[in-house]
Amino acid sequence: MGHADVAKIQQALVNAGFFPGVVDGVWGRRTIDAVREFQESEGLLVDGIVGPRTMSRLFRGDLPRLSAPLLPWMAQAQGLLGTREGRGGLNNPLILDWADDLDLHYPGDNIAWCGLFVAHCIGAAMPEEILPNNPLGAREWMKFGDPTSPRYGAVMVFWREKREGWKGHVGFYSGESSDAYRILGGNQSDSVSQAWIAKERLLKARWPRTAVSLGGGAAIVELERTGELSTAEA
């Protein structure tokens, strides 16, 4: 879900009488609050996520064709593509702000920040989601949420250097080929970018537990497969 998709949802909220802030395509706290208020007014499950049933009610059957499934944490991630760590010993203050927002001790972006990026995207989009105790550690994300199969938006944890070691990498699934996963992640060539990682390096795929209206992703799989969004409960 990119900026244009978020803007469609924000405009639909405005049309329905709910205020998400400026219609700017950014999935922020005001948009989340507006979605929750809309869900409560419609007697829907209140989780702040625009799942299939919320989409159906919000657009009253006239569903727009979106560029990707409705995952707010992926909207956060995509909006940060191109963000780079500081050069020449300097830190990017934006990356340090992510750590401050999560109350994490993080001295500088010369320290691996793939886990910090994932934590920021999920924490900003889904404030009630429980993050790992040490989200800076890539392999700590193997304990996050619920297990899932590799699919769009899944948190993907990989080993680095050796499977039995402690080093790893974490990012979001955005596609795959026959032998590699395409990962949207931070600290990939010192930036937020898309990178291909061999499938044999995958340790775990995990799904946010509070994405209740998205279930285990059944509706998302259907959207990926057919381009049509089911309005049934996931």
Short mmCIF file of C-alpha atoms in Angstrom, two decimals:
data_model
loop_
_atom_site.label_atom_id
_atom_site.label_comp_id
_atom_site.label_asym_id
_atom_site.label_seq_id
_atom_site.Cartn_x
_atom_site.Cartn_y
_atom_site.Cartn_z
CA MET A 1 0.00 0.00 0.00
CA GLY A 2 1.68 3.18 -1.17
CA HIS A 3 1.00 6.88 -0.61
CA ALA A 4 -1.72 7.01 -3.27
CA ASP A 5 -3.57 4.08 -1.67
CA VAL A 6 -3.37 5.63 1.80
CA ALA A 7 -4.67 8.91 0.38
CA LYS A 8 -7.71 7.08 -1.07
CA ILE A 9 -8.49 5.68 2.38
CA GLN A 10 -7.97 9.06 4.03
CA GLN A 11 -10.32 10.76 1.55
CA ALA A 12 -12.94 8.07 2.10
CA LEU A 13 -12.69 8.70 5.85
CA VAL A 14 -13.18 12.44 5.28
CA ASN A 15 -16.19 11.70 3.05
CA ALA A 16 -17.64 9.55 5.84
CA GLY A 17 -17.23 12.37 8.38
CA PHE A 18 -14.04 11.24 10.11
CA PHE A 19 -10.87 13.31 10.34
CA PRO A 20 -7.53 11.63 9.51
CA GLY A 21 -5.64 14.92 9.37
CA VAL A 22 -4.31 16.18 6.06
CA VAL A 23 -4.97 13.87 3.13
CA ASP A 24 -1.28 13.34 2.48
CA GLY A 25 -0.86 9.60 1.92
CA VAL A 26 0.97 9.12 5.22
CA TRP A 27 -0.30 6.39 7.55
CA GLY A 28 0.06 8.21 10.87
CA ARG A 29 -1.63 8.21 14.26
CA ARG A 30 -4.47 10.51 13.16
CA THR A 31 -5.35 8.16 10.31
CA ILE A 32 -5.26 5.15 12.65
CA ASP A 33 -7.52 6.95 15.13
CA ALA A 34 -9.94 7.92 12.36
CA VAL A 35 -10.12 4.30 11.17
CA ARG A 36 -10.81 3.13 14.71
CA GLU A 37 -13.59 5.70 15.15
CA PHE A 38 -15.12 4.65 11.83
CA GLN A 39 -14.96 0.96 12.80
CA GLU A 40 -16.65 1.68 16.14
CA SER A 41 -19.42 3.66 14.43
CA GLU A 42 -20.05 0.73 12.07
CA GLY A 43 -20.01 -1.96 14.77
CA LEU A 44 -16.86 -3.50 13.31
CA LEU A 45 -13.89 -5.01 15.06
CA VAL A 46 -11.89 -1.99 16.24
CA ASP A 47 -8.20 -2.49 15.43
CA GLY A 48 -7.28 0.57 13.33
CA ILE A 49 -6.50 -1.60 10.31
CA VAL A 50 -8.40 -1.35 7.03
CA GLY A 51 -9.15 -5.02 6.50
CA PRO A 52 -11.63 -6.46 3.98
CA ARG A 53 -14.81 -5.68 5.96
CA THR A 54 -13.69 -2.16 6.86
CA MET A 55 -12.83 -1.54 3.20
CA SER A 56 -16.28 -2.72 2.13
CA ARG A 57 -18.05 -0.42 4.59
CA LEU A 58 -15.75 2.53 3.98
CA PHE A 59 -16.14 2.47 0.19
CA ARG A 60 -19.73 1.12 0.25
CA GLY A 61 -19.07 -1.57 -2.32
CA ASP A 62 -17.23 0.72 -4.75
CA LEU A 63 -13.83 -0.71 -3.87
CA PRO A 64 -10.81 0.97 -5.45
CA ARG A 65 -8.09 -1.11 -7.07
CA LEU A 66 -5.04 -0.72 -4.86
CA SER A 67 -1.41 -1.26 -5.81
CA ALA A 68 -0.82 -3.74 -2.97
CA PRO A 69 -2.63 -5.39 -0.05
CA LEU A 70 -3.79 -3.15 2.80
CA LEU A 71 -0.90 -3.36 5.25
CA PRO A 72 -0.24 -0.15 7.18
CA TRP A 73 3.24 -1.21 8.27
CA MET A 74 4.19 -1.68 4.61
CA ALA A 75 2.90 1.81 3.85
CA GLN A 76 5.31 3.08 6.50
CA ALA A 77 8.17 1.05 5.04
CA GLN A 78 7.55 2.09 1.44
CA GLY A 79 7.38 5.74 2.44
CA LEU A 80 10.93 5.48 3.80
CA LEU A 81 12.53 3.96 0.69
CA GLY A 82 15.77 5.78 -0.04
CA THR A 83 16.46 6.78 3.58
CA ARG A 84 20.22 6.48 4.11
CA GLU A 85 22.43 6.36 7.15
CA GLY A 86 24.77 9.30 7.73
CA ARG A 87 28.06 9.62 5.90
CA GLY A 88 31.52 10.45 7.13
CA GLY A 89 30.86 9.53 10.74
CA LEU A 90 27.64 11.55 10.93
CA ASN A 91 24.29 10.05 11.94
CA ASN A 92 21.01 10.45 10.11
CA PRO A 93 18.81 12.13 12.75
CA LEU A 94 15.70 10.47 11.32
CA ILE A 95 17.06 7.02 12.15
CA LEU A 96 18.03 8.14 15.64
CA ASP A 97 14.50 9.53 16.09
CA TRP A 98 13.09 6.06 15.40
CA ALA A 99 15.04 4.74 18.37
CA ASP A 100 14.01 7.67 20.58
CA ASP A 101 10.33 7.11 19.73
CA LEU A 102 10.69 3.47 20.83
CA ASP A 103 12.71 4.43 23.95
CA LEU A 104 15.68 2.40 22.73
CA HIS A 105 19.32 3.09 23.46
CA TYR A 106 20.90 3.42 20.04
CA PRO A 107 24.15 5.40 19.87
CA GLY A 108 24.54 5.75 16.11
CA ASP A 109 23.55 4.43 12.69
CA ASN A 110 26.94 2.79 12.19
CA ILE A 111 25.34 0.00 14.28
CA ALA A 112 23.13 -2.38 12.29
CA TRP A 113 19.62 -0.90 12.10
CA CYS A 114 17.56 -3.44 10.15
CA GLY A 115 15.69 -4.42 13.33
CA LEU A 116 15.18 -0.78 14.27
CA PHE A 117 13.62 -0.10 10.87
CA VAL A 118 11.15 -3.00 11.24
CA ALA A 119 10.33 -1.90 14.80
CA HIS A 120 9.68 1.67 13.66
CA CYS A 121 7.38 0.65 10.81
CA ILE A 122 5.30 -1.70 12.94
CA GLY A 123 5.34 0.51 16.03
CA ALA A 124 4.25 3.61 14.09
CA ALA A 125 1.49 1.85 12.15
CA MET A 126 0.29 -0.52 14.88
CA PRO A 127 0.94 1.09 18.27
CA GLU A 128 -0.68 -1.78 20.22
CA GLU A 129 1.55 -4.46 18.70
CA ILE A 130 4.05 -6.00 21.15
CA LEU A 131 7.59 -5.76 19.81
CA PRO A 132 10.49 -8.07 20.73
CA ASN A 133 12.32 -7.21 23.95
CA ASN A 134 15.40 -6.31 21.94
CA PRO A 135 14.12 -5.24 18.52
CA LEU A 136 17.62 -4.18 17.45
CA GLY A 137 18.62 -7.85 17.35
CA ALA A 138 17.54 -9.29 14.00
CA ARG A 139 17.06 -12.84 15.32
CA GLU A 140 14.91 -11.54 18.17
CA TRP A 141 12.19 -11.09 15.55
CA MET A 142 11.82 -14.86 15.36
CA LYS A 143 9.76 -14.47 18.58
CA PHE A 144 7.54 -11.71 17.16
CA GLY A 145 3.80 -12.13 16.55
CA ASP A 146 2.60 -15.39 15.04
CA PRO A 147 4.18 -17.81 12.54
CA THR A 148 3.16 -17.43 8.91
CA SER A 149 4.23 -18.51 5.48
CA PRO A 150 6.28 -16.07 3.38
CA ARG A 151 3.77 -13.57 1.99
CA TYR A 152 3.48 -9.87 1.28
CA GLY A 153 4.23 -7.90 4.45
CA ALA A 154 5.54 -10.82 6.52
CA VAL A 155 8.47 -10.12 8.82
CA MET A 156 11.28 -12.27 7.40
CA VAL A 157 14.25 -13.28 9.55
CA PHE A 158 17.46 -14.56 7.93
CA TRP A 159 20.77 -15.91 9.16
CA ARG A 160 23.95 -14.08 8.31
CA GLU A 161 27.40 -15.65 7.99
CA LYS A 162 26.24 -18.96 9.49
CA ARG A 163 22.88 -20.50 10.45
CA GLU A 164 24.01 -21.52 13.93
CA GLY A 165 25.46 -18.10 14.80
CA TRP A 166 23.85 -15.02 16.33
CA LYS A 167 24.06 -12.61 13.40
CA GLY A 168 21.03 -12.06 11.22
CA HIS A 169 18.95 -9.76 9.09
CA VAL A 170 15.26 -8.83 9.22
CA GLY A 171 12.96 -7.07 6.78
CA PHE A 172 9.57 -7.29 5.07
CA TYR A 173 8.59 -9.68 2.28
CA SER A 174 7.75 -7.81 -0.91
CA GLY A 175 8.12 -10.53 -3.54
CA GLU A 176 10.12 -13.57 -4.60
CA SER A 177 11.79 -15.42 -7.44
CA SER A 178 12.47 -19.13 -7.71
CA ASP A 179 15.47 -18.97 -5.38
CA ALA A 180 15.32 -15.64 -3.51
CA TYR A 181 12.99 -13.39 -1.54
CA ARG A 182 12.72 -9.69 -2.30
CA ILE A 183 13.02 -7.88 1.02
CA LEU A 184 12.06 -4.30 1.81
CA GLY A 185 14.38 -3.49 4.67
CA GLY A 186 16.68 -1.08 6.41
CA ASN A 187 20.48 -1.19 6.50
CA GLN A 188 20.52 -2.78 3.04
CA SER A 189 23.48 -1.13 1.28
CA ASP A 190 23.31 1.43 4.13
CA SER A 191 19.77 2.45 3.17
CA VAL A 192 16.09 1.52 3.15
CA SER A 193 15.87 -0.43 -0.08
CA GLN A 194 14.74 -3.59 -1.82
CA ALA A 195 17.23 -6.48 -1.76
CA TRP A 196 17.21 -10.10 -2.89
CA ILE A 197 18.10 -12.71 -0.24
CA ALA A 198 18.54 -16.42 -0.93
CA LYS A 199 15.61 -18.54 0.23
CA GLU A 200 17.97 -20.99 1.92
CA ARG A 201 18.89 -18.28 4.45
CA LEU A 202 15.33 -17.86 5.79
CA LEU A 203 14.90 -18.76 9.48
CA LYS A 204 11.34 -17.61 10.24
CA ALA A 205 8.43 -15.67 8.75
CA ARG A 206 6.21 -13.88 11.30
CA TRP A 207 2.91 -11.97 11.24
CA PRO A 208 1.70 -9.11 13.53
CA ARG A 209 -0.64 -10.51 16.16
CA THR A 210 -2.84 -7.40 16.37
CA ALA A 211 -3.63 -7.41 12.64
CA VAL A 212 -6.90 -9.06 13.67
CA SER A 213 -9.04 -7.96 10.74
CA LEU A 214 -6.42 -9.35 8.37
CA GLY A 215 -6.52 -12.74 10.07
CA GLY A 216 -3.62 -14.95 9.11
CA GLY A 217 -3.49 -13.29 5.76
CA ALA A 218 -6.12 -15.32 3.87
CA ALA A 219 -7.74 -12.23 2.41
CA ILE A 220 -4.33 -10.86 1.45
CA VAL A 221 -3.42 -14.03 -0.40
CA GLU A 222 -6.69 -13.82 -2.33
CA LEU A 223 -5.99 -10.19 -3.24
CA GLU A 224 -2.49 -11.08 -4.45
CA ARG A 225 -3.81 -14.02 -6.48
CA THR A 226 -6.84 -12.47 -8.16
CA GLY A 227 -6.59 -8.72 -7.68
CA GLU A 228 -10.00 -8.81 -5.98
CA LEU A 229 -10.59 -8.12 -2.30
CA SER A 230 -12.91 -10.50 -0.48
CA THR A 231 -15.35 -8.81 1.89
CA ALA A 232 -15.72 -11.92 4.03
CA GLU A 233 -14.14 -12.09 7.44
CA ALA A 234 -10.50 -13.12 7.14
#
